[in-house]
Tab-separated table of C-alpha atoms in Angstrom:
chain	number	residue	atom	x	y	z
T	1	MET	CA	148.031	158.223	149.753
T	2	GLY	CA	149.966	155.461	146.994
T	3	MET	CA	152.409	157.615	144.827
T	4	VAL	CA	150.860	157.917	140.804
T	5	ILE	CA	153.863	157.910	138.529
T	6	MET	CA	153.811	160.525	135.363
T	7	SER	CA	155.406	157.422	132.874
T	8	SER	CA	156.700	158.471	129.748
T	9	LYS	CA	155.707	154.559	128.082
T	10	ARG	CA	152.108	155.907	128.595
T	11	PRO	CA	151.367	158.011	125.142
T	12	LEU	CA	152.809	154.376	124.201
T	13	VAL	CA	149.348	153.244	125.274
T	14	GLU	CA	147.469	155.727	124.184
T	15	ARG	CA	148.391	155.531	120.699
T	16	LEU	CA	148.273	151.554	120.336
T	17	ARG	CA	143.896	152.119	121.621
T	18	GLU	CA	143.918	155.063	119.299
T	19	GLU	CA	145.223	152.942	116.194
T	20	LEU	CA	143.294	150.193	117.578
T	21	ALA	CA	140.175	152.835	117.381
T	22	LYS	CA	140.645	153.079	114.065
T	23	ARG	CA	141.184	149.825	112.947
T	24	PHE	CA	138.106	147.910	115.337
T	25	ILE	CA	134.968	149.354	115.944
T	26	GLY	CA	132.220	149.022	118.054
T	27	ASN	CA	132.368	147.168	121.561
T	28	GLU	CA	134.716	150.567	123.125
T	29	GLU	CA	134.001	149.413	127.153
T	30	VAL	CA	135.600	145.899	126.113
T	31	ILE	CA	139.035	147.142	124.355
T	32	SER	CA	139.564	149.879	127.464
T	33	ILE	CA	139.290	147.135	129.673
T	34	LEU	CA	141.978	145.265	127.200
T	35	MET	CA	144.539	147.774	127.205
T	36	LEU	CA	144.277	148.084	131.296
T	37	ASN	CA	144.820	144.036	130.790
T	38	LEU	CA	148.108	144.251	128.919
T	39	LEU	CA	149.964	146.251	131.130
T	40	HIS	CA	150.590	143.610	133.951
T	41	ARG	CA	153.014	140.783	133.447
T	42	LYS	CA	151.850	137.794	131.348
T	43	SER	CA	148.593	138.703	130.586
T	44	THR	CA	146.013	136.578	129.394
T	45	THR	CA	142.989	137.701	127.927
T	46	LEU	CA	139.659	135.378	126.241
T	47	ILE	CA	137.474	136.533	123.519
T	48	ARG	CA	134.195	135.424	123.868
T	49	ALA	CA	131.992	136.058	121.279
T	50	PRO	CA	129.732	134.638	118.744
T	51	ARG	CA	131.529	134.064	115.081
T	52	GLY	CA	132.332	137.193	113.191
T	53	THR	CA	132.086	139.381	115.389
T	54	GLY	CA	136.035	140.562	114.881
T	55	LYS	CA	137.679	138.095	117.992
T	56	SER	CA	140.486	136.233	115.691
T	57	THR	CA	140.723	140.774	114.756
T	58	LEU	CA	140.183	141.651	117.553
T	59	MET	CA	144.068	139.274	118.784
T	60	LEU	CA	145.914	140.077	115.617
T	61	LEU	CA	145.553	143.995	115.967
T	62	VAL	CA	146.562	144.167	119.451
T	63	LEU	CA	149.670	141.843	119.134
T	64	LYS	CA	151.037	143.395	115.800
T	65	GLY	CA	150.440	147.244	117.527
T	66	LEU	CA	152.568	144.839	120.566
T	67	PHE	CA	154.877	142.332	118.822
T	68	GLY	CA	154.689	143.634	114.530
T	69	ASP	CA	155.420	140.301	113.317
T	70	GLU	CA	156.926	138.541	115.865
T	71	PHE	CA	153.978	136.866	116.823
T	72	VAL	CA	152.602	133.136	116.753
T	73	VAL	CA	149.138	132.270	116.298
T	74	ILE	CA	147.779	128.698	116.692
T	75	SER	CA	144.584	127.421	115.746
T	76	GLY	CA	142.711	125.760	118.128
T	77	ALA	CA	141.158	124.498	114.505
T	78	SER	CA	143.352	123.032	112.422
T	79	GLU	CA	145.087	119.867	113.753
T	80	VAL	CA	147.876	121.497	115.589
T	81	LYS	CA	150.627	118.833	116.573
T	82	ARG	CA	152.982	119.176	119.885
T	83	GLY	CA	155.836	119.571	117.759
T	84	GLU	CA	153.974	123.472	116.730
T	85	VAL	CA	152.636	124.443	120.089
T	86	VAL	CA	156.065	122.828	123.479
T	87	GLY	CA	158.975	121.270	120.950
T	88	ARG	CA	160.045	118.735	118.871
T	89	LEU	CA	162.941	116.666	118.677
T	90	HIS	CA	166.125	117.289	117.084
T	91	ILE	CA	166.130	113.814	114.714
T	92	PRO	CA	170.406	114.893	113.766
T	93	SER	CA	171.417	115.443	117.125
T	94	LEU	CA	169.633	112.278	118.271
T	95	GLU	CA	170.970	110.231	115.410
T	96	LYS	CA	174.336	111.723	115.161
T	97	LYS	CA	175.148	112.044	118.871
T	98	GLY	CA	172.551	109.793	120.621
T	99	ARG	CA	171.686	113.303	122.073
T	100	GLU	CA	167.882	114.012	123.295
T	101	LYS	CA	167.937	117.473	122.271
T	102	VAL	CA	164.796	119.775	121.934
T	103	LEU	CA	163.804	121.934	119.694
T	104	TRP	CA	161.363	124.358	120.750
T	105	ALA	CA	158.228	125.939	119.082
T	106	LYS	CA	157.887	129.676	118.184
T	107	PHE	CA	154.907	129.550	120.062
T	108	VAL	CA	156.713	129.655	123.793
T	109	GLN	CA	159.511	131.149	122.510
T	110	ALA	CA	158.164	134.089	121.237
T	111	GLN	CA	156.738	136.883	124.012
T	112	GLY	CA	153.336	137.510	121.684
T	113	LYS	CA	151.101	134.037	121.552
T	114	GLY	CA	147.430	133.631	120.051
T	115	ILE	CA	145.088	131.423	120.403
T	116	ASP	CA	142.013	131.267	117.981
T	117	GLU	CA	139.451	128.750	118.628
T	118	VAL	CA	140.733	127.484	121.930
T	119	ASN	CA	137.721	125.548	122.390
T	120	ARG	CA	138.314	123.035	119.255
T	121	LEU	CA	141.828	122.961	121.424
T	122	ASN	CA	142.714	119.099	121.745
T	123	PRO	CA	143.351	117.793	125.158
T	124	TYR	CA	146.836	117.641	125.046
T	125	THR	CA	147.711	120.501	123.851
T	126	THR	CA	145.262	122.469	126.604
T	127	ALA	CA	146.837	120.315	129.033
T	128	ASN	CA	150.513	122.030	127.829
T	129	ILE	CA	149.072	125.355	127.011
T	130	HIS	CA	147.783	125.323	130.575
T	131	HIS	CA	150.833	124.360	132.378
T	132	LEU	CA	152.165	126.712	130.552
T	133	MET	CA	149.627	129.679	131.792
T	134	GLN	CA	150.059	128.074	135.433
T	135	PHE	CA	153.147	127.548	135.780
T	136	GLY	CA	155.510	129.273	133.506
T	137	GLU	CA	156.951	126.771	131.826
T	138	VAL	CA	156.824	123.484	128.953
T	139	TRP	CA	158.333	120.076	129.106
T	140	ALA	CA	159.339	117.624	126.372
T	141	TYR	CA	161.060	114.768	126.210
T	142	GLY	CA	161.674	115.464	130.010
T	143	GLN	CA	163.264	119.086	129.626
T	144	LYS	CA	162.489	122.128	130.813
T	145	TYR	CA	161.776	125.385	128.913
T	146	THR	CA	160.961	128.594	131.183
T	147	VAL	CA	158.793	131.283	129.893
T	148	GLU	CA	159.708	134.533	130.124
T	149	ASP	CA	157.347	137.559	130.506
T	150	TYR	CA	154.213	137.272	127.681
T	151	THR	CA	150.976	138.634	126.583
T	152	LEU	CA	148.666	135.717	125.107
T	153	ILE	CA	145.356	136.170	123.993
T	154	ALA	CA	142.676	133.610	123.029
T	155	ASN	CA	138.719	133.182	120.892
T	156	GLU	CA	136.107	131.286	121.567
T	157	ASN	CA	132.388	130.937	119.414
T	158	PRO	CA	131.292	129.569	123.142
T	159	GLY	CA	127.814	128.717	120.943
T	160	ASP	CA	130.157	126.903	118.647
T	161	VAL	CA	128.953	122.158	119.013
T	162	THR	CA	133.059	122.104	119.768
T	163	THR	CA	134.419	118.952	120.005
T	164	PHE	CA	136.855	118.583	122.959
T	165	ILE	CA	134.805	120.865	126.642
T	166	GLN	CA	137.910	122.348	128.500
T	167	PRO	CA	137.976	122.170	131.923
T	168	PRO	CA	136.526	125.278	134.311
T	169	PRO	CA	140.707	125.347	135.332
T	170	PHE	CA	142.309	125.815	132.155
T	171	TYR	CA	139.323	129.013	131.855
T	172	ASP	CA	140.577	130.659	135.493
T	173	ARG	CA	144.230	130.734	134.128
T	174	PHE	CA	143.082	133.590	131.913
T	175	ASP	CA	142.512	137.393	133.256
T	176	ILE	CA	139.791	138.409	131.762
T	177	ALA	CA	136.835	137.500	129.603
T	178	LEU	CA	135.564	139.988	126.783
T	179	TYR	CA	132.624	139.458	125.343
T	180	LEU	CA	131.761	141.157	122.550
T	181	SER	CA	128.771	142.107	120.258
T	182	SER	CA	127.643	141.582	116.912
T	183	LEU	CA	127.812	145.901	115.162
T	184	THR	CA	125.268	148.525	114.863
T	185	VAL	CA	124.155	149.723	111.335
T	186	SER	CA	125.731	153.102	111.770
T	187	GLN	CA	128.566	150.798	113.051
T	188	LYS	CA	128.467	148.623	109.328
T	189	PHE	CA	128.350	151.582	107.925
T	190	ALA	CA	132.254	152.122	109.792
T	191	LEU	CA	133.246	149.743	109.499
T	192	GLN	CA	132.935	149.380	105.032
T	193	GLU	CA	134.355	152.865	105.212
T	194	LEU	CA	137.267	151.248	107.737
T	195	ASN	CA	137.422	148.435	105.148
T	196	ASN	CA	138.120	151.000	101.712
T	197	ASP	CA	140.210	152.900	103.760
T	198	TYR	CA	143.162	150.535	104.510
T	199	GLY	CA	142.440	148.059	101.549
T	200	TYR	CA	140.038	145.216	103.428
T	201	ASP	CA	143.242	145.111	105.212
T	202	LEU	CA	142.641	146.096	108.565
T	203	ILE	CA	145.286	143.590	110.660
T	204	LYS	CA	149.025	144.214	107.677
T	205	SER	CA	147.849	147.660	108.205
T	206	MET	CA	148.306	148.047	111.446
T	207	PRO	CA	151.477	149.095	112.635
T	208	ARG	CA	154.151	148.358	115.709
T	209	VAL	CA	153.729	150.953	118.444
T	210	MET	CA	155.958	149.413	120.585
T	211	GLU	CA	159.156	148.352	120.681
T	212	PRO	CA	160.961	144.986	122.817
T	213	GLY	CA	161.408	146.968	125.843
T	214	ASP	CA	158.604	148.996	126.230
T	215	LEU	CA	156.240	146.522	127.763
T	216	ALA	CA	158.655	145.425	129.831
T	217	GLU	CA	159.523	149.411	131.050
T	218	ILE	CA	155.578	149.448	131.486
T	219	ARG	CA	154.976	146.422	132.975
T	220	ARG	CA	157.696	147.280	135.329
T	221	GLU	CA	156.466	150.583	136.551
T	222	VAL	CA	151.880	148.867	136.126
T	223	GLU	CA	153.429	146.484	139.163
T	224	GLU	CA	155.328	148.501	141.298
T	225	THR	CA	152.059	150.803	140.795
T	226	GLU	CA	150.755	151.734	144.610
T	227	VAL	CA	147.219	151.443	145.020
T	228	GLU	CA	144.994	152.416	148.204
T	229	PRO	CA	144.570	150.128	151.566
T	230	GLY	CA	140.781	151.494	151.091
T	231	LEU	CA	140.720	150.350	147.244
T	232	ILE	CA	142.108	146.738	147.929
T	233	GLY	CA	139.766	146.479	150.859
T	234	PHE	CA	137.024	147.555	148.634
T	235	ILE	CA	138.109	144.143	145.888
T	236	ASN	CA	138.904	141.638	148.664
T	237	THR	CA	135.168	142.278	149.451
T	238	LEU	CA	134.047	142.787	146.151
T	239	VAL	CA	135.558	139.178	145.681
T	240	ARG	CA	134.285	138.271	149.159
T	241	ASP	CA	130.988	138.333	148.830
T	242	PHE	CA	130.740	135.965	145.495
T	243	GLN	CA	132.425	133.392	147.312
T	244	VAL	CA	131.267	133.548	150.708
T	245	CYS	CA	128.671	131.036	152.485
T	246	VAL	CA	128.475	130.511	155.855
T	247	ARG	CA	126.335	127.089	155.186
T	248	GLY	CA	130.203	126.006	153.916
T	249	LYS	CA	129.353	125.457	149.908
T	250	GLU	CA	132.390	124.904	148.872
T	251	HIS	CA	132.805	121.939	150.604
T	252	SER	CA	129.238	120.839	150.142
T	253	SER	CA	127.389	118.387	148.304
T	254	VAL	CA	124.102	119.304	148.241
T	255	PRO	CA	123.708	121.860	144.777
T	256	LEU	CA	121.899	125.497	145.307
T	257	PRO	CA	119.183	126.136	145.749
T	258	VAL	CA	118.711	123.559	147.757
T	259	LEU	CA	121.169	124.287	150.093
T	260	CYS	CA	120.084	127.461	150.765
T	261	GLU	CA	116.978	126.876	151.773
T	262	GLY	CA	116.553	128.144	154.861
T	263	CYS	CA	119.233	130.580	155.658
T	264	HIS	CA	119.126	133.551	156.993
T	265	PHE	CA	121.504	135.496	154.107
T	266	THR	CA	119.835	133.991	150.855
T	267	ARG	CA	118.801	137.344	149.299
T	268	PHE	CA	122.554	137.803	148.852
T	269	VAL	CA	124.827	137.314	145.793
T	270	CYS	CA	126.128	134.482	146.879
T	271	SER	CA	122.839	132.935	146.525
T	272	ARG	CA	122.568	133.270	142.881
T	273	VAL	CA	126.972	131.696	143.231
T	274	LYS	CA	126.841	127.317	142.260
T	275	GLU	CA	130.569	127.459	142.596
T	276	PRO	CA	132.621	130.494	143.957
T	277	PRO	CA	135.942	132.700	142.285
T	278	SER	CA	139.245	131.929	142.580
T	279	GLU	CA	141.493	133.702	144.635
T	280	ARG	CA	143.213	134.946	141.314
T	281	ALA	CA	140.426	136.844	140.540
T	282	THR	CA	141.565	139.561	143.104
T	283	LEU	CA	145.164	139.566	142.301
T	284	ILE	CA	143.846	140.365	138.555
T	285	LEU	CA	141.499	142.873	139.365
T	286	LEU	CA	144.275	144.772	141.461
T	287	GLN	CA	146.518	144.397	138.880
T	288	LEU	CA	143.688	145.859	136.824
T	289	ALA	CA	143.379	148.589	139.186
T	290	LYS	CA	147.132	149.486	138.886
T	291	ALA	CA	146.901	149.778	135.695
T	292	LYS	CA	144.551	152.166	136.133
T	293	LYS	CA	145.903	153.939	138.741
T	294	TRP	CA	149.345	154.112	136.284
T	295	LEU	CA	147.392	154.102	132.991
T	296	GLU	CA	144.817	157.369	133.904
T	297	GLY	CA	146.196	158.982	137.319
T	298	LYS	CA	143.682	157.090	139.990
T	299	VAL	CA	140.960	154.723	140.399
T	300	GLU	CA	137.922	154.602	141.720
T	301	GLU	CA	135.327	151.898	143.648
T	302	LYS	CA	132.991	152.484	140.857
T	303	ASP	CA	135.950	150.877	137.997
T	304	VAL	CA	137.233	148.124	140.308
T	305	ILE	CA	132.675	147.355	140.150
T	306	GLU	CA	133.115	147.135	135.471
T	307	MET	CA	136.775	145.253	135.762
T	308	ALA	CA	135.049	143.177	138.168
T	309	LYS	CA	132.695	142.163	135.051
T	310	TRP	CA	135.562	140.930	132.868
T	311	VAL	CA	137.284	139.149	135.812
T	312	LEU	CA	134.282	136.997	137.067
T	313	ILE	CA	132.654	135.798	134.951
T	314	HIS	CA	134.182	133.325	133.287
T	315	ARG	CA	135.514	132.281	137.225
T	316	MET	CA	131.717	131.644	138.295
T	317	GLY	CA	129.543	129.060	137.700
T	318	PHE	CA	125.786	130.735	137.875
T	319	LEU	CA	122.355	129.321	139.228
T	320	ASN	CA	120.845	131.060	136.278
T	321	PRO	CA	123.668	130.594	133.813
T	322	GLU	CA	121.648	131.393	130.270
T	323	LYS	CA	122.567	134.639	130.177
T	324	PRO	CA	126.075	135.016	131.711
T	325	LEU	CA	126.153	138.887	130.961
T	326	LYS	CA	123.441	139.964	132.405
T	327	GLU	CA	123.256	137.951	135.449
T	328	ILE	CA	126.787	139.151	135.837
T	329	SER	CA	126.155	142.950	135.568
T	330	GLU	CA	122.610	141.953	138.263
T	331	LEU	CA	124.692	140.658	141.099
T	332	LEU	CA	127.343	143.800	140.689
T	333	GLU	CA	124.564	145.543	140.675
T	334	ARG	CA	123.375	144.817	143.886
T	335	GLU	CA	127.176	144.959	145.001
T	336	LYS	CA	127.580	148.687	144.543
T	337	GLU	CA	123.942	148.630	147.087
T	338	ARG	CA	125.151	146.335	149.389
T	339	MET	CA	128.777	148.288	149.282
T	340	PHE	CA	126.833	151.927	149.506
T	341	GLU	CA	124.858	150.253	153.122
T	342	ARG	CA	128.377	149.359	154.689
T	343	GLU	CA	129.778	151.981	154.753
T	344	SER	CA	126.618	153.366	155.781
T	345	ARG	CA	127.036	151.049	158.393
T	346	LYS	CA	130.025	152.165	159.537
T	347	GLN	CA	131.412	149.186	160.258
T	348	TRP	CA	134.781	147.944	159.485
T	349	PHE	CA	134.952	151.249	161.862
T	350	ILE	CA	133.144	149.645	164.596
T	351	LEU	CA	135.262	146.255	163.476
T	352	ASN	CA	138.280	148.405	163.901
T	353	GLU	CA	137.063	149.190	167.851
T	354	LEU	CA	136.000	145.629	168.145
T	355	TYR	CA	139.845	144.838	167.686
T	356	ASN	CA	141.677	147.431	170.013
T	357	GLY	CA	139.431	146.607	172.312
T	358	PHE	CA	136.360	144.026	173.603
T	359	SER	CA	133.345	146.467	174.426
T	360	PRO	CA	129.702	144.559	174.642
T	361	GLY	CA	127.815	147.711	173.415
T	362	LEU	CA	129.649	147.983	169.900
T	363	TYR	CA	129.659	143.431	170.240
T	364	ARG	CA	125.939	144.516	170.498
T	365	THR	CA	125.943	146.795	167.085
T	366	ALA	CA	128.156	144.479	165.702
T	367	LYS	CA	125.479	141.644	165.645
T	368	GLU	CA	123.585	143.244	164.494
T	369	ILE	CA	124.748	143.695	161.433
T	370	ALA	CA	126.457	140.965	160.351
T	371	ALA	CA	122.509	140.316	160.392
T	372	GLU	CA	122.704	141.830	157.253
T	373	ASP	CA	126.061	141.203	155.690
T	374	ASN	CA	127.406	137.312	156.342
T	375	VAL	CA	131.699	138.503	154.780
T	376	PHE	CA	131.071	141.040	157.990
T	377	ALA	CA	129.728	138.303	160.285
T	378	GLU	CA	132.947	135.445	159.190
T	379	GLU	CA	134.826	138.385	160.522
T	380	LEU	CA	133.455	138.478	164.000
T	381	PHE	CA	133.048	134.821	163.591
T	382	SER	CA	137.354	135.212	164.457
T	383	LEU	CA	136.904	137.213	167.102
T	384	GLU	CA	134.551	136.098	168.661
T	385	GLU	CA	136.866	133.177	168.750
T	386	LYS	CA	140.038	135.020	170.115
T	387	TRP	CA	137.009	136.653	172.925
T	388	VAL	CA	135.914	133.236	173.606
T	389	ARG	CA	139.736	131.992	174.450
T	390	GLU	CA	139.604	134.750	176.244
T	391	GLY	CA	136.604	134.227	178.895
T	392	LYS	CA	135.452	137.832	177.558
T	393	ILE	CA	131.941	135.981	176.296
T	394	SER	CA	130.485	132.277	176.543
T	395	ARG	CA	129.781	130.457	173.621
T	396	GLU	CA	126.007	130.310	173.975
T	397	GLU	CA	125.968	134.247	173.169
T	398	THR	CA	128.175	134.011	170.005
T	399	LEU	CA	126.984	135.256	166.748
T	400	LYS	CA	127.593	131.684	165.321
T	401	VAL	CA	125.233	129.955	168.159
T	402	GLY	CA	122.692	132.656	167.657
T	403	LEU	CA	122.128	132.199	164.163
T	404	GLY	CA	122.500	128.116	164.355
T	405	LEU	CA	125.599	127.833	162.609
T	406	GLU	CA	127.321	125.659	165.168
Q	1	MET	CA	146.405	134.991	161.757
Q	2	GLU	CA	145.522	138.556	162.052
Q	3	SER	CA	147.135	140.451	158.786
Q	4	ARG	CA	148.978	144.137	158.632
Q	5	SER	CA	146.801	145.708	155.432
Q	6	PHE	CA	143.763	144.247	157.194
Q	7	ARG	CA	144.378	146.056	160.265
Q	8	LYS	CA	146.157	149.902	157.688
Q	9	PHE	CA	142.054	148.792	155.998
Q	10	LEU	CA	140.245	148.923	159.004
Q	11	GLU	CA	141.870	152.261	160.462
Q	12	GLU	CA	141.621	154.075	157.054
Q	13	LYS	CA	138.358	153.066	156.452
Q	14	SER	CA	137.611	154.786	160.765
Q	15	ALA	CA	139.806	157.558	159.719
Q	16	ASN	CA	137.111	159.566	157.964
Q	17	ILE	CA	134.400	158.117	160.813
Q	18	LYS	CA	133.470	161.146	162.661
Q	19	VAL	CA	132.756	159.746	166.431
Q	20	GLU	CA	132.478	161.508	169.830
Q	21	ARG	CA	134.260	159.811	172.779
Q	22	GLN	CA	133.131	160.324	176.098
Q	23	GLY	CA	134.877	157.601	178.311
Q	24	GLN	CA	133.217	154.569	176.841
Q	25	ARG	CA	130.686	155.519	175.480
Q	26	ILE	CA	131.228	156.586	170.846
Q	27	SER	CA	128.338	157.803	169.781
Q	28	TRP	CA	127.691	159.657	166.192
Q	29	ASP	CA	125.102	161.403	163.165
Q	30	GLU	CA	124.146	160.122	161.247
Q	31	GLU	CA	122.296	162.051	158.466
Q	32	ILE	CA	119.396	160.755	156.932
Q	33	LYS	CA	117.574	162.348	153.484
Q	34	ARG	CA	113.835	162.407	153.655
Q	35	ASP	CA	111.395	164.516	151.941
Q	36	LYS	CA	107.559	164.706	152.100
Q	37	TYR	CA	107.355	161.144	150.173
Q	38	SER	CA	109.017	158.885	151.815
Q	39	PHE	CA	109.529	158.201	155.530
Q	40	THR	CA	112.162	156.810	157.054
Q	41	GLY	CA	110.434	156.561	161.132
Q	42	PHE	CA	108.767	152.984	161.146
Q	43	LEU	CA	105.197	154.247	162.581
Q	44	GLU	CA	104.895	157.184	160.448
Q	45	PHE	CA	105.317	154.582	157.497
Q	46	ALA	CA	102.995	152.092	158.514
Q	47	TYR	CA	100.083	154.405	159.264
Q	48	SER	CA	100.567	156.298	155.546
Q	49	ASN	CA	100.333	154.903	152.618
Q	50	LYS	CA	103.665	156.866	150.819
Q	51	THR	CA	106.331	155.111	150.658
Q	52	SER	CA	109.593	153.989	152.177
Q	53	GLY	CA	112.889	156.043	152.357
Q	54	ASP	CA	115.663	153.737	151.239
Q	55	TYR	CA	116.287	153.102	155.364
Q	56	ILE	CA	113.693	152.321	158.123
Q	57	TYR	CA	114.214	152.677	161.405
Q	58	LEU	CA	112.457	150.277	164.088
Q	59	GLU	CA	113.467	151.662	167.576
Q	60	ARG	CA	113.454	149.043	170.056
Q	61	SER	CA	110.533	149.520	171.891
Q	62	THR	CA	108.384	149.259	168.965
Q	63	ALA	CA	110.550	146.658	167.947
Q	64	PHE	CA	109.244	144.462	170.770
Q	65	ASP	CA	105.674	146.213	170.167
Q	66	ILE	CA	105.451	144.576	166.711
Q	67	LEU	CA	107.157	141.809	167.787
Q	68	ASP	CA	104.380	140.859	170.538
Q	69	ARG	CA	101.723	141.915	168.437
Q	70	MET	CA	102.438	139.053	166.718
Q	71	ASN	CA	102.931	137.061	169.118
Q	72	TRP	CA	98.909	137.887	170.621
Q	73	MET	CA	98.259	138.071	166.840
Q	74	GLU	CA	99.511	134.464	166.088
Q	75	ARG	CA	98.105	133.316	169.794
Q	76	LYS	CA	94.572	135.291	168.270
Q	77	ILE	CA	94.901	132.886	164.718
Q	78	LYS	CA	95.332	129.880	167.618
Q	79	SER	CA	92.225	130.603	168.600
Q	80	LEU	CA	89.815	130.831	166.274
Q	81	THR	CA	91.012	128.309	164.095
Q	82	MET	CA	90.567	125.583	167.039
Q	83	ARG	CA	86.809	127.306	167.410
Q	84	LEU	CA	85.733	127.410	163.446
Q	85	ARG	CA	87.205	123.638	163.503
Q	86	ILE	CA	84.580	122.704	166.584
Q	87	LEU	CA	82.162	124.794	164.409
Q	88	PHE	CA	82.736	123.203	161.472
Q	89	ILE	CA	82.539	119.402	163.480
Q	90	LEU	CA	78.744	120.604	165.524
Q	91	LEU	CA	77.583	122.028	162.111
Q	92	THR	CA	78.888	118.477	160.218
Q	93	VAL	CA	77.040	116.407	163.550
Q	94	SER	CA	73.675	118.404	163.405
Q	95	MET	CA	73.019	118.317	159.672
Q	96	ILE	CA	73.631	114.263	159.701
Q	97	ALA	CA	71.109	113.742	162.318
Q	98	ALA	CA	69.003	116.255	160.693
Q	99	ALA	CA	69.619	114.104	157.850
Q	100	TRP	CA	69.026	111.113	159.910
Q	101	GLY	CA	65.104	112.223	161.269
Q	102	TRP	CA	64.384	113.639	158.095
Q	103	LEU	CA	65.128	109.976	156.319
Q	104	SER	CA	63.375	107.979	159.154
């Protein structure tokens, strides 16, 4: 069992959530995951919603709650210049001393960063921000600025006719993507009441909840929080389910569903994932699990399934991309059943026994299980390789040959 | 490469599994939920009009029995298809002959 840290900083996060709830109506599920995502270093969040559903308001409320007025927001809709995002030359230094001194933009220096309508950023700005998110640094005039810890919240309306199509690796840099829904009738009443209470300026009324060192301290504690190996295994297996393809989808030019024709595993989620998620998905899920444990004292497998919705949705290409939220929810429902079946089959126990030593009877059972689980099959393939080398089995009797994959 | 944390995960998963070991043999009990409307055994399910449980258990001997029956049915279908074709040809030939006789 990992140690649960009872932090003195936890009430600050609770207060941030309360202050947010006082000013932002609806979308409670989204707020919960957003709160968790703020608790790890270099946190990045993408808010996706149609216009007028509160994505900019939510972004500003969170940044104000964490950083007071010390945050910078750039807008993709306006003409953003490189000097405003990365840095510009200090002209007097160049004129008087012939030295290229860079004045780094407030955006790279600020811990709180916001990007309004990220889908309308020009490619040059996107490339600079992508580099910042990827390497934690920015370059201008041959000089480098290393960016410390930050919180970046961006928003976009996917339905907008955008000026530029941002590259998928750029979106992959966002830890989570949240989808906001429009308000119900009763929620509209509640919003009108809030606007009356706060003089039609929700953002201005938002108090700063944390002092500069608080967030850093929280993030350090979250990083040190331990999660049980069983839950880490659950996260890794879940992400692998969305990545795995026994026919090598990752390096194949044959598109889905053609590639799946005649495949033994067509009923699994793999057959509905065109582009698998990156490894970053496991890292983010682990961060969120740590944050949940730090904040609430425990984290369970069902929490991971809930979190996965927001971690995977923007990192994957679906076979049916028309309704991404519905599609990912359906696939995760299937995953719940699959995880239950794994437990029922005792497959990890059998794999553990096989790791401890080869047994023909258990190997036969493992082969039967592998026919029902491609992730388990992969693990068995690697053990088979070892046994073939050791002369315990022949290549002809391996599962890989049996499934026609070799 | 064998990962230490992966082995730790496998060991943790195995720790709560209750099994009986007798020499090389490992056995365990499986709890099967069943009520009067759901069957878990294949044969009782196949010969009833009730719904199945979440899992249907098939013994090896039953599985091979089903396989034999399926193979027998496939052979039967093939031979019947052949008979049908021959009969169709015979019918066509006799109809042509009859038509020829009637016309001449």
